[in-house]
């Protein structure tokens, strides 16, 4: 990994829940020594990618990140085109819906729509989605670039007792997803959340991201699973169309087959 890559990778540790990070904390999170981390932060600060809070002395994202984000959305308007499909998905399922995008080897959160139907609902509060533990990450492993599996295997962090933490367990989970066309995380990232996702494609014809529904596990019945899958297909088609792509015929075939066997992924629990 080059010095530039290592410096830019520090930006991925900032999130809405962790908007400011001190030097020592960032060293622990990134698993790097203090001298190297400080040098990278100085370079990022000069470029405007991070800035220091003058009061706390902690680091936060800088104005250059906002400028790049605005330019990205203006030139590749993906977020805006997800709003209506996500709203419809939330309305029809009654659960939280969200979209993630694949950038390099990471799945980043792009948009979220919370359902007002339930007082208790899934809260999406992460920016980078673990490939081996989330529905969207597993969807990427099943339908994205082959090199993603090596990335996932390099960090099989255990989040719950259901997380795939061995190569064979992860391989079996991904193989099952390839049989249905739907990513599925059965309490593997959070013990109280069940997730289902469908792949998204762009104008290149390649996997570009995933649209997902996160449900409180106690509400996740076979009937709700079937409803979620039905409307995930619609949302995936709509978003993929908005991104200039089309759903591959073999994915459409997997969906059709999966909906005639609603419990196809039960064996992955």
Short mmCIF file of N, CA, C and O in Angstrom, two decimals, residues 189-257:
data_model
loop_
_atom_site.label_atom_id
_atom_site.label_comp_id
_atom_site.label_asym_id
_atom_site.label_seq_id
_atom_site.Cartn_x
_atom_site.Cartn_y
_atom_site.Cartn_z
N UNK A 189 -24.23 -9.14 11.69
CA UNK A 189 -23.55 -7.88 12.03
C UNK A 189 -24.09 -7.32 13.34
O UNK A 189 -23.35 -6.84 14.18
N UNK A 190 -25.41 -7.38 13.49
CA UNK A 190 -26.05 -7.01 14.75
C UNK A 190 -27.00 -8.13 15.14
O UNK A 190 -27.74 -8.65 14.29
N UNK A 191 -27.02 -8.49 16.40
CA UNK A 191 -27.79 -9.65 16.83
C UNK A 191 -29.29 -9.47 16.66
O UNK A 191 -30.02 -10.46 16.57
N UNK A 192 -29.76 -8.25 16.58
CA UNK A 192 -31.20 -8.01 16.51
C UNK A 192 -31.67 -7.60 15.11
O UNK A 192 -32.81 -7.19 14.94
N UNK A 193 -30.79 -7.71 14.11
CA UNK A 193 -31.12 -7.23 12.77
C UNK A 193 -30.96 -8.33 11.72
O UNK A 193 -29.95 -9.03 11.70
N UNK A 194 -31.96 -8.44 10.85
CA UNK A 194 -31.89 -9.32 9.68
C UNK A 194 -31.82 -8.41 8.44
O UNK A 194 -32.56 -7.43 8.35
N UNK A 195 -30.93 -8.73 7.53
CA UNK A 195 -30.78 -7.90 6.33
C UNK A 195 -30.91 -8.70 5.05
O UNK A 195 -30.46 -9.84 4.97
N UNK A 196 -31.54 -8.09 4.05
CA UNK A 196 -31.65 -8.70 2.73
C UNK A 196 -31.28 -7.62 1.71
O UNK A 196 -31.65 -6.46 1.87
N UNK A 197 -30.56 -8.00 0.67
CA UNK A 197 -30.14 -7.02 -0.32
C UNK A 197 -30.23 -7.59 -1.73
O UNK A 197 -30.28 -8.80 -1.93
N UNK A 198 -30.24 -6.67 -2.69
CA UNK A 198 -30.23 -7.04 -4.11
C UNK A 198 -29.14 -6.22 -4.79
O UNK A 198 -28.92 -5.05 -4.44
N UNK A 199 -28.46 -6.80 -5.77
CA UNK A 199 -27.36 -6.09 -6.42
C UNK A 199 -27.84 -4.98 -7.34
O UNK A 199 -28.95 -5.02 -7.86
N UNK A 200 -26.97 -3.98 -7.54
CA UNK A 200 -27.22 -2.88 -8.45
C UNK A 200 -26.12 -2.85 -9.50
O UNK A 200 -24.97 -3.19 -9.23
N UNK A 201 -26.48 -2.43 -10.71
CA UNK A 201 -25.53 -2.38 -11.83
C UNK A 201 -25.61 -1.00 -12.48
O UNK A 201 -26.65 -0.34 -12.45
N UNK A 202 -24.50 -0.58 -13.07
CA UNK A 202 -24.50 0.73 -13.73
C UNK A 202 -24.28 0.59 -15.22
O UNK A 202 -24.42 -0.51 -15.78
N UNK A 203 -23.94 1.71 -15.87
CA UNK A 203 -23.83 1.72 -17.33
C UNK A 203 -22.71 0.84 -17.86
O UNK A 203 -22.68 0.49 -19.04
N UNK A 204 -21.78 0.45 -16.99
CA UNK A 204 -20.69 -0.43 -17.43
C UNK A 204 -21.12 -1.88 -17.50
O UNK A 204 -20.40 -2.72 -18.04
N UNK A 205 -22.28 -2.17 -16.91
CA UNK A 205 -22.74 -3.55 -16.84
C UNK A 205 -22.17 -4.31 -15.66
O UNK A 205 -22.45 -5.50 -15.47
N UNK A 206 -21.36 -3.62 -14.85
CA UNK A 206 -20.72 -4.27 -13.70
C UNK A 206 -21.48 -3.97 -12.41
O UNK A 206 -22.25 -3.01 -12.32
N UNK A 207 -21.25 -4.81 -11.40
CA UNK A 207 -21.81 -4.59 -10.09
C UNK A 207 -21.38 -3.22 -9.58
O UNK A 207 -20.21 -2.87 -9.61
N UNK A 208 -22.33 -2.42 -9.10
CA UNK A 208 -22.03 -1.06 -8.66
C UNK A 208 -22.39 -0.82 -7.20
O UNK A 208 -21.90 0.15 -6.60
N UNK A 209 -23.25 -1.67 -6.64
CA UNK A 209 -23.67 -1.46 -5.27
C UNK A 209 -24.80 -2.40 -4.91
O UNK A 209 -25.03 -3.40 -5.59
N UNK A 210 -25.52 -2.06 -3.85
CA UNK A 210 -26.63 -2.90 -3.41
C UNK A 210 -27.72 -2.04 -2.78
O UNK A 210 -27.44 -1.00 -2.19
N UNK A 211 -28.95 -2.49 -2.94
CA UNK A 211 -30.08 -1.89 -2.24
C UNK A 211 -30.54 -2.91 -1.21
O UNK A 211 -30.65 -4.10 -1.53
N UNK A 212 -30.77 -2.46 0.02
CA UNK A 212 -31.00 -3.40 1.11
C UNK A 212 -32.15 -2.97 2.00
O UNK A 212 -32.50 -1.79 2.07
N UNK A 213 -32.68 -3.95 2.70
CA UNK A 213 -33.69 -3.70 3.74
C UNK A 213 -33.15 -4.33 5.03
O UNK A 213 -32.74 -5.49 5.03
N UNK A 214 -33.16 -3.54 6.09
CA UNK A 214 -32.74 -4.02 7.41
C UNK A 214 -33.96 -4.08 8.31
O UNK A 214 -34.64 -3.07 8.51
N UNK A 215 -34.24 -5.25 8.85
CA UNK A 215 -35.44 -5.45 9.65
C UNK A 215 -35.09 -5.90 11.07
O UNK A 215 -34.12 -6.64 11.28
N UNK A 216 -35.87 -5.45 12.03
CA UNK A 216 -35.74 -5.97 13.38
C UNK A 216 -36.05 -7.46 13.34
O UNK A 216 -37.08 -7.87 12.78
N UNK A 217 -35.17 -8.25 13.90
CA UNK A 217 -35.25 -9.71 13.75
C UNK A 217 -36.57 -10.30 14.25
O UNK A 217 -37.09 -11.25 13.67
N UNK A 218 -37.13 -9.73 15.30
CA UNK A 218 -38.38 -10.28 15.85
C UNK A 218 -39.56 -10.08 14.90
O UNK A 218 -40.59 -10.75 15.05
N UNK A 219 -39.43 -9.18 13.92
CA UNK A 219 -40.51 -8.96 12.96
C UNK A 219 -40.27 -9.71 11.66
O UNK A 219 -41.12 -9.71 10.76
N UNK A 220 -39.12 -10.34 11.53
CA UNK A 220 -38.72 -10.93 10.26
C UNK A 220 -39.34 -12.31 10.07
O UNK A 220 -38.74 -13.33 10.38
N UNK A 221 -40.55 -12.33 9.56
CA UNK A 221 -41.27 -13.58 9.31
C UNK A 221 -41.05 -14.01 7.86
O UNK A 221 -40.61 -13.21 7.02
N UNK A 222 -41.36 -15.26 7.52
CA UNK A 222 -41.28 -15.70 6.12
C UNK A 222 -42.12 -14.81 5.18
O UNK A 222 -41.70 -14.53 4.05
N UNK A 223 -43.28 -14.37 5.65
CA UNK A 223 -44.12 -13.51 4.81
C UNK A 223 -43.45 -12.17 4.56
O UNK A 223 -43.48 -11.64 3.43
N UNK A 224 -42.83 -11.60 5.60
CA UNK A 224 -42.13 -10.33 5.42
C UNK A 224 -40.92 -10.50 4.50
O UNK A 224 -40.64 -9.65 3.66
N UNK A 225 -40.21 -11.61 4.66
CA UNK A 225 -39.06 -11.89 3.79
C UNK A 225 -39.49 -11.90 2.32
O UNK A 225 -38.83 -11.33 1.46
N UNK A 226 -40.60 -12.54 2.05
CA UNK A 226 -41.10 -12.63 0.67
C UNK A 226 -41.46 -11.24 0.15
O UNK A 226 -41.12 -10.88 -1.00
N UNK A 227 -42.11 -10.43 0.98
CA UNK A 227 -42.47 -9.07 0.59
C UNK A 227 -41.23 -8.24 0.32
O UNK A 227 -41.16 -7.49 -0.67
N UNK A 228 -40.25 -8.36 1.20
CA UNK A 228 -39.01 -7.61 1.03
C UNK A 228 -38.33 -7.97 -0.28
O UNK A 228 -37.90 -7.10 -1.05
N UNK A 229 -38.23 -9.25 -0.58
CA UNK A 229 -37.58 -9.68 -1.81
C UNK A 229 -38.33 -9.17 -3.04
O UNK A 229 -37.71 -8.72 -4.02
N UNK A 230 -39.66 -9.26 -3.00
CA UNK A 230 -40.45 -8.78 -4.14
C UNK A 230 -40.16 -7.31 -4.44
O UNK A 230 -39.97 -6.92 -5.59
N UNK A 231 -40.11 -6.51 -3.38
CA UNK A 231 -39.95 -5.07 -3.58
C UNK A 231 -38.47 -4.67 -3.73
O UNK A 231 -38.18 -3.62 -4.32
N UNK A 232 -37.56 -5.51 -3.25
CA UNK A 232 -36.14 -5.28 -3.54
C UNK A 232 -35.88 -5.43 -5.04
O UNK A 232 -35.08 -4.68 -5.62
N UNK A 233 -36.54 -6.39 -5.67
CA UNK A 233 -36.38 -6.56 -7.12
C UNK A 233 -36.81 -5.29 -7.85
O UNK A 233 -36.12 -4.82 -8.76
N UNK A 234 -37.93 -4.73 -7.45
CA UNK A 234 -38.44 -3.52 -8.10
C UNK A 234 -37.46 -2.36 -7.89
O UNK A 234 -37.11 -1.64 -8.83
N UNK A 235 -37.00 -2.20 -6.64
CA UNK A 235 -36.07 -1.11 -6.33
C UNK A 235 -34.76 -1.28 -7.07
O UNK A 235 -34.19 -0.31 -7.59
N UNK A 236 -34.27 -2.51 -7.15
CA UNK A 236 -33.02 -2.77 -7.85
C UNK A 236 -33.13 -2.44 -9.33
O UNK A 236 -32.23 -1.82 -9.92
N UNK A 237 -34.24 -2.83 -9.94
CA UNK A 237 -34.45 -2.51 -11.35
C UNK A 237 -34.51 -1.00 -11.58
O UNK A 237 -33.91 -0.46 -12.52
N UNK A 238 -35.24 -0.31 -10.69
CA UNK A 238 -35.41 1.14 -10.85
C UNK A 238 -34.09 1.88 -10.68
O UNK A 238 -33.74 2.75 -11.49
N UNK A 239 -33.35 1.55 -9.61
CA UNK A 239 -32.08 2.25 -9.36
C UNK A 239 -31.06 1.92 -10.44
O UNK A 239 -30.33 2.79 -10.94
N UNK A 240 -30.99 0.64 -10.81
CA UNK A 240 -30.08 0.24 -11.88
C UNK A 240 -30.40 0.99 -13.17
O UNK A 240 -29.50 1.48 -13.85
N UNK A 241 -31.68 1.10 -13.49
CA UNK A 241 -32.09 1.86 -14.69
C UNK A 241 -31.66 3.32 -14.56
O UNK A 241 -31.15 3.91 -15.52
N UNK A 242 -31.85 3.91 -13.38
CA UNK A 242 -31.46 5.31 -13.16
C UNK A 242 -29.96 5.50 -13.29
O UNK A 242 -29.49 6.60 -13.61
N UNK A 243 -29.19 4.45 -13.01
CA UNK A 243 -27.74 4.52 -13.11
C UNK A 243 -27.23 4.13 -14.50
O UNK A 243 -26.04 4.00 -14.73
N UNK A 244 -28.16 3.92 -15.42
CA UNK A 244 -27.78 3.62 -16.80
C UNK A 244 -27.50 2.17 -17.08
O UNK A 244 -26.97 1.83 -18.14
N UNK A 245 -27.89 1.29 -16.16
CA UNK A 245 -27.61 -0.13 -16.34
C UNK A 245 -28.86 -0.96 -16.52
O UNK A 245 -29.98 -0.44 -16.55
N UNK A 246 -28.69 -2.26 -16.64
CA UNK A 246 -29.79 -3.21 -16.70
C UNK A 246 -29.44 -4.41 -15.82
O UNK A 246 -28.26 -4.74 -15.63
N UNK A 247 -30.46 -5.05 -15.29
CA UNK A 247 -30.24 -6.24 -14.47
C UNK A 247 -29.87 -7.41 -15.39
O UNK A 247 -30.61 -7.70 -16.34
N UNK A 248 -28.76 -8.09 -15.17
CA UNK A 248 -28.40 -9.25 -16.00
C UNK A 248 -29.49 -10.31 -15.97
O UNK A 248 -30.15 -10.52 -14.95
N UNK A 249 -29.68 -10.97 -17.08
CA UNK A 249 -30.76 -11.95 -17.19
C UNK A 249 -30.61 -13.08 -16.18
O UNK A 249 -31.62 -13.60 -15.68
N UNK A 250 -29.37 -13.47 -15.88
CA UNK A 250 -29.21 -14.58 -14.93
C UNK A 250 -29.62 -14.17 -13.52
O UNK A 250 -30.10 -15.00 -12.74
N UNK A 251 -29.48 -12.88 -13.18
CA UNK A 251 -29.94 -12.40 -11.88
C UNK A 251 -31.46 -12.42 -11.83
O UNK A 251 -32.07 -12.84 -10.84
N UNK A 252 -32.09 -11.97 -12.92
CA UNK A 252 -33.56 -12.02 -12.98
C UNK A 252 -34.05 -13.46 -12.82
O UNK A 252 -35.05 -13.71 -12.14
N UNK A 253 -33.34 -14.39 -13.42
CA UNK A 253 -33.71 -15.80 -13.30
C UNK A 253 -33.58 -16.31 -11.88
O UNK A 253 -34.42 -17.07 -11.39
N UNK A 254 -32.51 -15.88 -11.20
CA UNK A 254 -32.31 -16.29 -9.81
C UNK A 254 -33.42 -15.75 -8.93
O UNK A 254 -33.92 -16.44 -8.04
N UNK A 255 -33.80 -14.50 -9.15
CA UNK A 255 -34.87 -13.90 -8.36
C UNK A 255 -36.18 -14.67 -8.53
O UNK A 255 -36.85 -14.97 -7.56
N UNK A 256 -36.50 -14.96 -9.77
CA UNK A 256 -37.76 -15.66 -10.04
C UNK A 256 -37.78 -17.02 -9.34
O UNK A 256 -38.78 -17.41 -8.73
N UNK A 257 -36.65 -17.71 -9.39
CA UNK A 257 -36.56 -19.02 -8.75
C UNK A 257 -36.61 -18.89 -7.23
O UNK A 257 -37.27 -19.68 -6.54
#
